[in-house]
CSV table of C-alpha atoms (C1' of nucleotides) in Angstrom, one decimal:
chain,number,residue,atom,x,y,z
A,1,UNK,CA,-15.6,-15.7,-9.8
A,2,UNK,CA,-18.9,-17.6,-9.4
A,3,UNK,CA,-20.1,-20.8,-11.2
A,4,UNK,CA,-22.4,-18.7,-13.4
A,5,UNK,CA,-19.8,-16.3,-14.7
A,6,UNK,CA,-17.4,-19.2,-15.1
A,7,UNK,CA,-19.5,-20.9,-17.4
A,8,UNK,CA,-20.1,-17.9,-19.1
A,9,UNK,CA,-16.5,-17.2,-19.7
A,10,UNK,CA,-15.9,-21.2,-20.7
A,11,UNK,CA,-18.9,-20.8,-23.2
A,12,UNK,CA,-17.2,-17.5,-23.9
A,13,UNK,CA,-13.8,-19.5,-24.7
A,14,UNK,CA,-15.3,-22.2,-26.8
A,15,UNK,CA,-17.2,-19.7,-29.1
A,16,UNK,CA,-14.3,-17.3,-29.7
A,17,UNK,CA,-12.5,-20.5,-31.4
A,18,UNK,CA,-12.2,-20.0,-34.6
A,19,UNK,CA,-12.0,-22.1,-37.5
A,20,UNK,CA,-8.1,-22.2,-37.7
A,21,UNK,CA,-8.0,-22.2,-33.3
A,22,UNK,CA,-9.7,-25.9,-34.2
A,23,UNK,CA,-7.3,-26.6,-36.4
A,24,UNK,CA,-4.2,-25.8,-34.4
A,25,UNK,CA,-4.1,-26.9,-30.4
A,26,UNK,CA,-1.8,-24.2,-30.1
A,27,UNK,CA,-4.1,-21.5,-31.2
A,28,UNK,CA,-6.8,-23.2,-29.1
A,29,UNK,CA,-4.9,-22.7,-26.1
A,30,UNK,CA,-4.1,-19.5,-27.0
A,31,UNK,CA,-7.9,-18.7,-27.6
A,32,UNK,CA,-9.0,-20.1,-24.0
A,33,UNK,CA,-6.4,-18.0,-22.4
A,34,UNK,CA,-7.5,-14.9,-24.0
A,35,UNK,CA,-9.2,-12.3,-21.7
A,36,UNK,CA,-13.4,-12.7,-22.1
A,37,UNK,CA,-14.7,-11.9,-25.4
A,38,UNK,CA,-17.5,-9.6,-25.3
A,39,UNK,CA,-20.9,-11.2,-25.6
A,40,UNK,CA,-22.3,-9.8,-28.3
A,41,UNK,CA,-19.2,-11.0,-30.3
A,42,UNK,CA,-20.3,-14.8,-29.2
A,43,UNK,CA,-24.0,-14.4,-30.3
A,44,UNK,CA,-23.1,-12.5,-33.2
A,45,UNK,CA,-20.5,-15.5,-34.1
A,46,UNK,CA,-23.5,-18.0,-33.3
A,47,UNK,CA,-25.8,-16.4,-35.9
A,48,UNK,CA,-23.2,-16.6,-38.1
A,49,UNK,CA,-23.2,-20.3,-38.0
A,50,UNK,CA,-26.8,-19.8,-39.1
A,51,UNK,CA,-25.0,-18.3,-42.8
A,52,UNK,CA,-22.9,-21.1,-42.8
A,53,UNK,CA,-23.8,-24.3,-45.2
A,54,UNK,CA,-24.9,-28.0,-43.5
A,55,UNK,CA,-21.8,-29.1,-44.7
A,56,UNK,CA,-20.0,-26.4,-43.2
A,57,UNK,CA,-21.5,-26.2,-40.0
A,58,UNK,CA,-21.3,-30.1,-39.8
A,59,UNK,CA,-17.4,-30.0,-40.1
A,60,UNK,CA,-17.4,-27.4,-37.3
A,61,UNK,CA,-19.6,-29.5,-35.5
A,62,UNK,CA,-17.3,-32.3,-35.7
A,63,UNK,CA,-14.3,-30.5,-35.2
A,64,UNK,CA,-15.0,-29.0,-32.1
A,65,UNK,CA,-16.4,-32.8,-30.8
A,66,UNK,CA,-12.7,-34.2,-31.7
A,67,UNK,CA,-11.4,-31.4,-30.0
A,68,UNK,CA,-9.0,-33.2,-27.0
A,69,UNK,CA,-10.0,-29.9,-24.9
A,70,UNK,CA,-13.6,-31.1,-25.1
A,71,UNK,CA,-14.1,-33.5,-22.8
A,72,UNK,CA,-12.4,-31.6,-19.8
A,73,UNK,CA,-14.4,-28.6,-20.4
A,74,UNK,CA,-17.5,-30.7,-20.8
A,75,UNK,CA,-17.2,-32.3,-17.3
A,76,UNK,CA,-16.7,-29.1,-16.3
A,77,UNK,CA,-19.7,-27.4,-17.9
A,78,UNK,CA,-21.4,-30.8,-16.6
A,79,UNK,CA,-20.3,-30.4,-12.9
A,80,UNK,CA,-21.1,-26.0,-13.0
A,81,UNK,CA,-24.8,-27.2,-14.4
A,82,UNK,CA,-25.4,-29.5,-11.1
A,83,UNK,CA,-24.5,-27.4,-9.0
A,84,UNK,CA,-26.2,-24.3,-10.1
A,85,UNK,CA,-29.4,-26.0,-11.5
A,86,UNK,CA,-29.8,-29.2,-9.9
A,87,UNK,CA,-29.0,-28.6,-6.7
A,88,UNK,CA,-32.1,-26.2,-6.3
A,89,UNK,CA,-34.2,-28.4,-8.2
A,90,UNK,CA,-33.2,-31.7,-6.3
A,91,UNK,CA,-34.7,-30.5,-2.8
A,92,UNK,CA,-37.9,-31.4,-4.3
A,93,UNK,CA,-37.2,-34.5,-6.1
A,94,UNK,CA,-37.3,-37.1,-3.5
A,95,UNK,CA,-41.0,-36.6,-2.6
A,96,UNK,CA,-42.3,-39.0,0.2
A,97,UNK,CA,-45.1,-41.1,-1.1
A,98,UNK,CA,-48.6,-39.1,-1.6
A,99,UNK,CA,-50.9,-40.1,1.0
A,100,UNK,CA,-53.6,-40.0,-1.3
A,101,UNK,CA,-52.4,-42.6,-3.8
A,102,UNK,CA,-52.0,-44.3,-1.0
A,103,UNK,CA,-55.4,-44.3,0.2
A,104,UNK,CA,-56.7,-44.8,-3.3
A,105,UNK,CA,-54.7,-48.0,-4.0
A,106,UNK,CA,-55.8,-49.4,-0.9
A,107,UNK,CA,-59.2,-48.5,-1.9
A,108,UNK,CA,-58.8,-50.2,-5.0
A,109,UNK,CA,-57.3,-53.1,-3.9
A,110,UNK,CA,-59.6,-53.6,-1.1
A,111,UNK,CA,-62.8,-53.8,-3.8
A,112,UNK,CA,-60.5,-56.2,-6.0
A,113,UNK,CA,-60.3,-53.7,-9.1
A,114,UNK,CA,-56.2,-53.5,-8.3
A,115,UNK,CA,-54.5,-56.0,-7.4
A,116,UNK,CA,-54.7,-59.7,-8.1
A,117,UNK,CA,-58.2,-60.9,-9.8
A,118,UNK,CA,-60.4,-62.6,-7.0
A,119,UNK,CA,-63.2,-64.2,-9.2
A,120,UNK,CA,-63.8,-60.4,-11.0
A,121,UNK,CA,-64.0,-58.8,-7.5
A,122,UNK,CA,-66.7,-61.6,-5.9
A,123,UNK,CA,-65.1,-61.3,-2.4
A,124,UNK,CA,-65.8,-57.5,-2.3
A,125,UNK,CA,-69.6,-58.4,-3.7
A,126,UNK,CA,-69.8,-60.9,-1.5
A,127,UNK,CA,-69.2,-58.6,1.9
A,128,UNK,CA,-71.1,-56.2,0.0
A,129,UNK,CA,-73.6,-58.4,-0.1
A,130,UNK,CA,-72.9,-59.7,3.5
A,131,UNK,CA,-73.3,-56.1,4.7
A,132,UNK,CA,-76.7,-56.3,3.2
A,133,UNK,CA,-77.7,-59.1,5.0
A,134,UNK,CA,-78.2,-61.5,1.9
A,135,UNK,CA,-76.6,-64.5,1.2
A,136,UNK,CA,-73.9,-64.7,-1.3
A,137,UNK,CA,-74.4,-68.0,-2.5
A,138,UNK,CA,-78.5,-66.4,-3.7
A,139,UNK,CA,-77.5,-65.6,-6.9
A,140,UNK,CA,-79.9,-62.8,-6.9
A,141,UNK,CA,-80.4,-60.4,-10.0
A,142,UNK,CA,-78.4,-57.8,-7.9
A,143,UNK,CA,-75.0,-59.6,-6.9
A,144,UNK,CA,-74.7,-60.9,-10.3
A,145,UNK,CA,-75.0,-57.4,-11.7
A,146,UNK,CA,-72.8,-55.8,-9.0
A,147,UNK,CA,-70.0,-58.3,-9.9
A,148,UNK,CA,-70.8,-58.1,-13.6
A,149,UNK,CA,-70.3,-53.9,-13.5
A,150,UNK,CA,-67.4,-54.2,-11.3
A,151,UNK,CA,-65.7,-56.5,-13.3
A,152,UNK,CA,-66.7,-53.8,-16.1
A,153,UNK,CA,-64.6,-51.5,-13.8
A,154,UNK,CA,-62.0,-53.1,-13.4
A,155,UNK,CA,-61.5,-54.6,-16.4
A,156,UNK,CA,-61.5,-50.4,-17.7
A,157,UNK,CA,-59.2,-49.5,-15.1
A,158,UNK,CA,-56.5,-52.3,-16.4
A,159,UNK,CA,-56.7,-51.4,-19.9
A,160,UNK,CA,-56.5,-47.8,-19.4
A,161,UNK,CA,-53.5,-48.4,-16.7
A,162,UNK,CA,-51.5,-50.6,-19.3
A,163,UNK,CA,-51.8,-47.7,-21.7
A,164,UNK,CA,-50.9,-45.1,-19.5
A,165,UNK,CA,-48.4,-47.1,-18.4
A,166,UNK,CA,-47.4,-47.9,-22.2
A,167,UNK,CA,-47.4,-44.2,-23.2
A,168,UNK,CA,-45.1,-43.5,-20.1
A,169,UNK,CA,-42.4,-46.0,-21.0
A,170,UNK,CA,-42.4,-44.8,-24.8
A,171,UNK,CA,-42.0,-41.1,-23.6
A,172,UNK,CA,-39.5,-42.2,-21.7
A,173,UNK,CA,-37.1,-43.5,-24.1
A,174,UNK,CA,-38.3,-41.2,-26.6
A,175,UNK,CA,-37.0,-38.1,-24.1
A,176,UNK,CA,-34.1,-40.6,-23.2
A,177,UNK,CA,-32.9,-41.0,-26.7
A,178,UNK,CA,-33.2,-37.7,-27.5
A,179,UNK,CA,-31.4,-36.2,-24.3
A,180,UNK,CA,-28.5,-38.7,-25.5
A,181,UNK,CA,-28.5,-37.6,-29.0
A,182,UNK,CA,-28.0,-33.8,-27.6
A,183,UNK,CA,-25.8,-34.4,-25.1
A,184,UNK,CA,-23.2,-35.0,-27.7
A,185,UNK,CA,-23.6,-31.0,-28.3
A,186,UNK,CA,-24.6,-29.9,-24.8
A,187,UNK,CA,-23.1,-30.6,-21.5
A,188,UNK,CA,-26.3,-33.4,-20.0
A,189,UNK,CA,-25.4,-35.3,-17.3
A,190,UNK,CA,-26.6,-38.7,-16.7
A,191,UNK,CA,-28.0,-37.1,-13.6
A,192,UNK,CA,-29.9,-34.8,-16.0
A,193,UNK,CA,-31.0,-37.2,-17.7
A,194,UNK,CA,-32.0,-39.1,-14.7
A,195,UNK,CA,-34.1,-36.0,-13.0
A,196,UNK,CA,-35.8,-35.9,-16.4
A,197,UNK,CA,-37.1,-39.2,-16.3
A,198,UNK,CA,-38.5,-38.3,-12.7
A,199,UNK,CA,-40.3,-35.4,-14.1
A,200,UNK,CA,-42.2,-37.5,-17.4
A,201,UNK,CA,-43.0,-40.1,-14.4
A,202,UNK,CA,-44.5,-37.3,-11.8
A,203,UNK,CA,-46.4,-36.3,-14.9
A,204,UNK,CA,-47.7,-39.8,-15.4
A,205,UNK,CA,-48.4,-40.7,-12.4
A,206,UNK,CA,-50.4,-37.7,-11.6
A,207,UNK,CA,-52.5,-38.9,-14.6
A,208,UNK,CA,-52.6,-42.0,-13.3
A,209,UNK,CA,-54.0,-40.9,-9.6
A,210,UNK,CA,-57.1,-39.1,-11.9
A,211,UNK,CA,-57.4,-42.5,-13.0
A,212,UNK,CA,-57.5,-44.1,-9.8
A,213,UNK,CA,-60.1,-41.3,-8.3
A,214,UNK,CA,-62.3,-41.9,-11.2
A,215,UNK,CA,-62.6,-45.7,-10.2
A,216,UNK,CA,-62.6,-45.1,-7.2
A,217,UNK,CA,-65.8,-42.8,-7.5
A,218,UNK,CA,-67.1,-45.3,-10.1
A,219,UNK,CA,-66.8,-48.2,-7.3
A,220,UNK,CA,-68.2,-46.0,-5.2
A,221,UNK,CA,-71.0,-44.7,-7.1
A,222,UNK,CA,-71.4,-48.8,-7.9
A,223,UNK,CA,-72.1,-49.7,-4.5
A,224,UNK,CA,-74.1,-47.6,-2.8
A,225,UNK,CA,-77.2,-48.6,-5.5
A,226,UNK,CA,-76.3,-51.6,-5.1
A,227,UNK,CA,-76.9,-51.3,-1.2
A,228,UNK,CA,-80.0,-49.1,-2.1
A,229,UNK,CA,-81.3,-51.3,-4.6
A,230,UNK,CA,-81.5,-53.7,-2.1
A,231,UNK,CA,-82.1,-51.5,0.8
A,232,UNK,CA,-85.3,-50.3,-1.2
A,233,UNK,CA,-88.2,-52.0,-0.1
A,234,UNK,CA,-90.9,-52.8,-2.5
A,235,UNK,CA,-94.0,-55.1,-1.4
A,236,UNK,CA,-93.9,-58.8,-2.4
A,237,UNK,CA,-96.8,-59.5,-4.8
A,238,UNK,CA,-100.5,-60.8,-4.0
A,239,UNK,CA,-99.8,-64.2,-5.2
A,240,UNK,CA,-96.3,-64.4,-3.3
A,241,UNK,CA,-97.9,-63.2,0.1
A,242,UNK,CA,-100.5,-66.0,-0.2
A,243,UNK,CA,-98.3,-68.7,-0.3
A,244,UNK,CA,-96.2,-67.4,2.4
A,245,UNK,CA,-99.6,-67.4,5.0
A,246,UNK,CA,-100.6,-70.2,3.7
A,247,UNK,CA,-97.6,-72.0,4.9
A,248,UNK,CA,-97.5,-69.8,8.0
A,249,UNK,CA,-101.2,-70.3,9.2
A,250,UNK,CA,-101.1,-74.3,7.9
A,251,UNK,CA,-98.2,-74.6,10.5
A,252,UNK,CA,-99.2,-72.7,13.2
A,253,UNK,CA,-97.7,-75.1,15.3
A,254,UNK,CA,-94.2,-74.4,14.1
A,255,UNK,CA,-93.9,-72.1,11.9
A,256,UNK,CA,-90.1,-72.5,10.8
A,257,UNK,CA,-90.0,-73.9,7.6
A,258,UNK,CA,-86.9,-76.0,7.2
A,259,UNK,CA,-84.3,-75.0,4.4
A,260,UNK,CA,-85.7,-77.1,1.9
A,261,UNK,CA,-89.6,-75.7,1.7
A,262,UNK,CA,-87.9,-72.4,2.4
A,263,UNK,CA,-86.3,-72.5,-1.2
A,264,UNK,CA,-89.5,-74.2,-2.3
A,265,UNK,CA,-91.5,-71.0,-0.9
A,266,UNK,CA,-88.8,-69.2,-2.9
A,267,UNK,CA,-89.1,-70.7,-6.0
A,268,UNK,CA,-93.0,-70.2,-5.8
A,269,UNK,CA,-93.1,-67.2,-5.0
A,270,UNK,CA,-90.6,-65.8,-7.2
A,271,UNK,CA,-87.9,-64.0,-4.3
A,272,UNK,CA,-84.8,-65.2,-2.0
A,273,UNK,CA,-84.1,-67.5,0.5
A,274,UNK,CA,-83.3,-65.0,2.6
A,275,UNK,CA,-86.7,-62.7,1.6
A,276,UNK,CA,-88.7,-65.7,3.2
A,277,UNK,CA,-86.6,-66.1,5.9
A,278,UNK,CA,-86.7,-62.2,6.9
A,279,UNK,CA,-90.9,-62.9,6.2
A,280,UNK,CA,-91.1,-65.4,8.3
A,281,UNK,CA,-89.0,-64.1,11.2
A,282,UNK,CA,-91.2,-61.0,11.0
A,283,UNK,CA,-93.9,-62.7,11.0
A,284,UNK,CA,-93.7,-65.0,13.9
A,285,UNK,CA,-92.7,-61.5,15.8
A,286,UNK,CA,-95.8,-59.8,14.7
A,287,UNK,CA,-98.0,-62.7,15.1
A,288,UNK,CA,-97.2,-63.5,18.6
A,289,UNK,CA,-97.0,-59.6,19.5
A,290,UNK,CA,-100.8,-59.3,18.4
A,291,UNK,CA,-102.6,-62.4,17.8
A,292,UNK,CA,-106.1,-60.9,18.3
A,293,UNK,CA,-105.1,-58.8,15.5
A,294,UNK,CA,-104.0,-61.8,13.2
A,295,UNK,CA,-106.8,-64.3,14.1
A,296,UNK,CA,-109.1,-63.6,11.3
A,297,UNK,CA,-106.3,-64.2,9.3
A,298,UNK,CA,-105.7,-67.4,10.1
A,299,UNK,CA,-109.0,-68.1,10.4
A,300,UNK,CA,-109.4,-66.8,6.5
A,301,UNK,CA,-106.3,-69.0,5.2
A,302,UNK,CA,-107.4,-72.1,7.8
A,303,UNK,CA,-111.1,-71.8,5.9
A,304,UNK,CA,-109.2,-71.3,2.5
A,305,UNK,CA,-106.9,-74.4,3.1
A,306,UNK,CA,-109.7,-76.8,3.9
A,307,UNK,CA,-111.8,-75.8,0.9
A,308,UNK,CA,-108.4,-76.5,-1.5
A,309,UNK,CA,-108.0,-79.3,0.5
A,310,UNK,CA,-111.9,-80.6,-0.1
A,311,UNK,CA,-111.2,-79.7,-3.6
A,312,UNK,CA,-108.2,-81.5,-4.2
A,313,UNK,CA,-109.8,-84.7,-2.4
A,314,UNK,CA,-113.2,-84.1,-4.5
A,315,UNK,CA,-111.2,-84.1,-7.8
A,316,UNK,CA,-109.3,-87.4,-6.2
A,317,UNK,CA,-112.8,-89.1,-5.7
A,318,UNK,CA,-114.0,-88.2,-8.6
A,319,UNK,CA,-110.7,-90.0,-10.5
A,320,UNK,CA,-110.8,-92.9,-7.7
A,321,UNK,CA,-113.8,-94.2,-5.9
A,322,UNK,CA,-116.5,-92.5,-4.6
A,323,UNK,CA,-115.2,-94.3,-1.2
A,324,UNK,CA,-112.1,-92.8,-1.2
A,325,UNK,CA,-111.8,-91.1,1.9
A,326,UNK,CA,-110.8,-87.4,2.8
A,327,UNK,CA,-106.4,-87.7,2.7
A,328,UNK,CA,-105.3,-85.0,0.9
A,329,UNK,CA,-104.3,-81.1,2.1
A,330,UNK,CA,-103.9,-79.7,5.1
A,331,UNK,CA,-106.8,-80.7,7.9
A,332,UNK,CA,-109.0,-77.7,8.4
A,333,UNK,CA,-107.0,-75.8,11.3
A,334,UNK,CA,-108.7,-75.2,14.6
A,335,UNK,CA,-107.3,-72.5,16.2
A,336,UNK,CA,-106.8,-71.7,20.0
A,337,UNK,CA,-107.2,-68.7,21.5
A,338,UNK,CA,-103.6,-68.0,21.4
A,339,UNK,CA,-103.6,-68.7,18.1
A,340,UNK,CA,-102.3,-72.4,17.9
A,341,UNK,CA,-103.2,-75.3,16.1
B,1,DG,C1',-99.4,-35.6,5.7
B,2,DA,C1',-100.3,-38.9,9.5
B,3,DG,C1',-100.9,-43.5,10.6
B,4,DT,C1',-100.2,-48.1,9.4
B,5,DA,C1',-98.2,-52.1,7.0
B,6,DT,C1',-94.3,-54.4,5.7
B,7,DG,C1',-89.7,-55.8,4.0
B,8,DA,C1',-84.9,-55.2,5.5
B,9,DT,C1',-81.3,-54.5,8.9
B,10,DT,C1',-79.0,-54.8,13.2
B,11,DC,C1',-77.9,-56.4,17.7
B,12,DC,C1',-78.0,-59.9,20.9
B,13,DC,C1',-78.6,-64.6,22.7
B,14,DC,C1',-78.3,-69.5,22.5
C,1,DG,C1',-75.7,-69.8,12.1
C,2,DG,C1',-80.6,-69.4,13.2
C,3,DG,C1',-84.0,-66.9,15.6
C,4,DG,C1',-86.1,-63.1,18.6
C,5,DA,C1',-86.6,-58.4,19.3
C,6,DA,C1',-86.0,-53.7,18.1
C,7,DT,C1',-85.5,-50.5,14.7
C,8,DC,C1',-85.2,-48.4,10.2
C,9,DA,C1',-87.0,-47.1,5.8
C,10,DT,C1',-90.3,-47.2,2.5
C,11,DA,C1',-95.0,-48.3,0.6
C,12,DC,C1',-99.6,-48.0,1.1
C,13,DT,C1',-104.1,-46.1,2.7
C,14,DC,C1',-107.1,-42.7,4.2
DNA sequence: GAGTATGATTCCCC
DNA sequence: GGGGAATCATACTC
């Protein structure tokens, strides 16, 4: 006889008791050692429960619970159901961990959205902005928002975890509780019970993984305009181009403006540190490649700085003495042929 | 659309 | 780390 027709014939044994069977061990025993009952005869005794009152029903409910047969045939209904049910189902159960997950929580982690908070994600901003070649420590429009919106992120991506997480755990026990409530009815092993929970998990966590892709893509998505943005080249102004010559051409000589009138030529004209020092290295390079090309140029700003510099020592006489002589401004450059002062 | 100008990036050296 | 040189990518001009 196979598990499957045993159970059968135990079910078979438990339905054909009748009210009097539960009643009397005797008759119980008499009952289980009767040859199979036919089927239909169970199913039709079944719907006649469905006739029966709550009370009724509830005392054979009980009865058959106090039964002192109950428990061996339970384990054994318990023990048939593994081994016909779970047994094919368990193969699957122990899966190794998803690859993907993998790669998307070490994503996640690695942009500081998971993980522990490292100043809302700065150290990723800050290699993002490393990778674009500016300083972190700028402050520029485009770090502070790329830290702002990832700290957005991530800050979504925690909330929505803690309720995914939340619903999961509720689920759980909700299943749990219920599974306990009807095992007192129906054979459910703890293993059951067990495999269950593995399921409502599998389901989570598969809801979870959208959840990390979606982040991911948004981190993503994040990133590369913030690289574009400040990939994207856009012309400095008029205003902000003049100062930088100006500076250039008035030291000609050595043109490496030290930190400090780098982040006044910042401030003036309105961009980075690093925007003048990219300007400046450019320029040196392109000045010295073709100097022929840049001498009226400097001969424009050299003209240009000795008439603010007259200006500036006009308006000085005028406030002084007439006596006063020329000090203020640059002198008015006189350029070699190769372009130096 | 081609040529040029120019800001940004990358690689290498010191 | 700063600077030189080469290069890229985009804006601008004709």
């Amino acid at each position: 006889m196979d598990d499957q027709t045993r159970m059968m014939s135990g079910l078979a044994g438990l339905g054909g008791l009748s009210q009097a069977d539960v009643g009397d061990p005797d008759g119980v025993r008499k009952s289980l050692g009767q040859p199979q009952q036919d089927i239909g005869d169970i199913l039709q005794q079944i719907m006649a429960i469905t006739d029966e009152s709550l009370d009724e029903a509830q005392a054979r409910k009980h009865a058959l619970n106090c039964h002192r047969m109950k428990p061996a045939l339970f384990s054994v209904l318990c023990e048939i159901k593994e081994k016909t049910v779970l047994s094919i189902r368990g193969v699957q159960e122990e899966d190794p961990p998803d690859p993907q997950i993998m790669r998307l929580d070490n994503m996640l982690l690695a942009e500081g959205v998971s993980g522990p908070e490292k100043g809302g994600g700065s150290a990723a901003a800050a290699a993002a902005a490393a990778a674009a070649g500016g300083s972190p420590n700028d402050g520029s429009i485009e770090h502070s928002d790329y830290r702002a919106k990832l700290a957005q992120i991530r800050q979504i991506y925690h909330s929505e975890l803690e309720k995914y997480e939340q619903a999961c755990s509720e689920f759980t026990n909700h299943v749990m509780n219920l599974l306990r409530e009807q095992s007192r009815t129906r054979p459910i092993s703890p293993k059951e019970i067990e495999r269950m929970v593995a399921i409502i998990h599998r389901k989570f966590s598969s809801i979870q993984m959208q959840l990390k892709q979606s982040t991911c893509e948004a981190v993503m998505i994040l990133r590369s305009r913030f690289l574009d943005a400040r990939r994207k080249r856009r012309n400095f102004n008029k205003q902000a181009t003049e100062v930088l010559n100006e500076y250039f051409y008035s030291h000609l000589s050595n043109p490496y403006p030290s930190e400090e009138a780098k982040e006044e030529l910042a401030k003036k004209c309105a961009i980075t540190v690093s925007q003048v020092s990219n300007w400046f290295g450019n320029k040196r390079i392109r000045y010295k490649k073709n100097i022929g090309k840049f001498q009226e140029e400097a001969n424009l700003y050299a003209v240009k700085t000795a008439v603010d510099a007259a200006s500036v020592s006009a308006q000085a006489s005028q406030a002084n003495s007439p006596a006063t002589p020329n000090s203020g401004g640059y002198p008015a450059p006189c350029y070699t042929p190769d372009g130096r002062l």
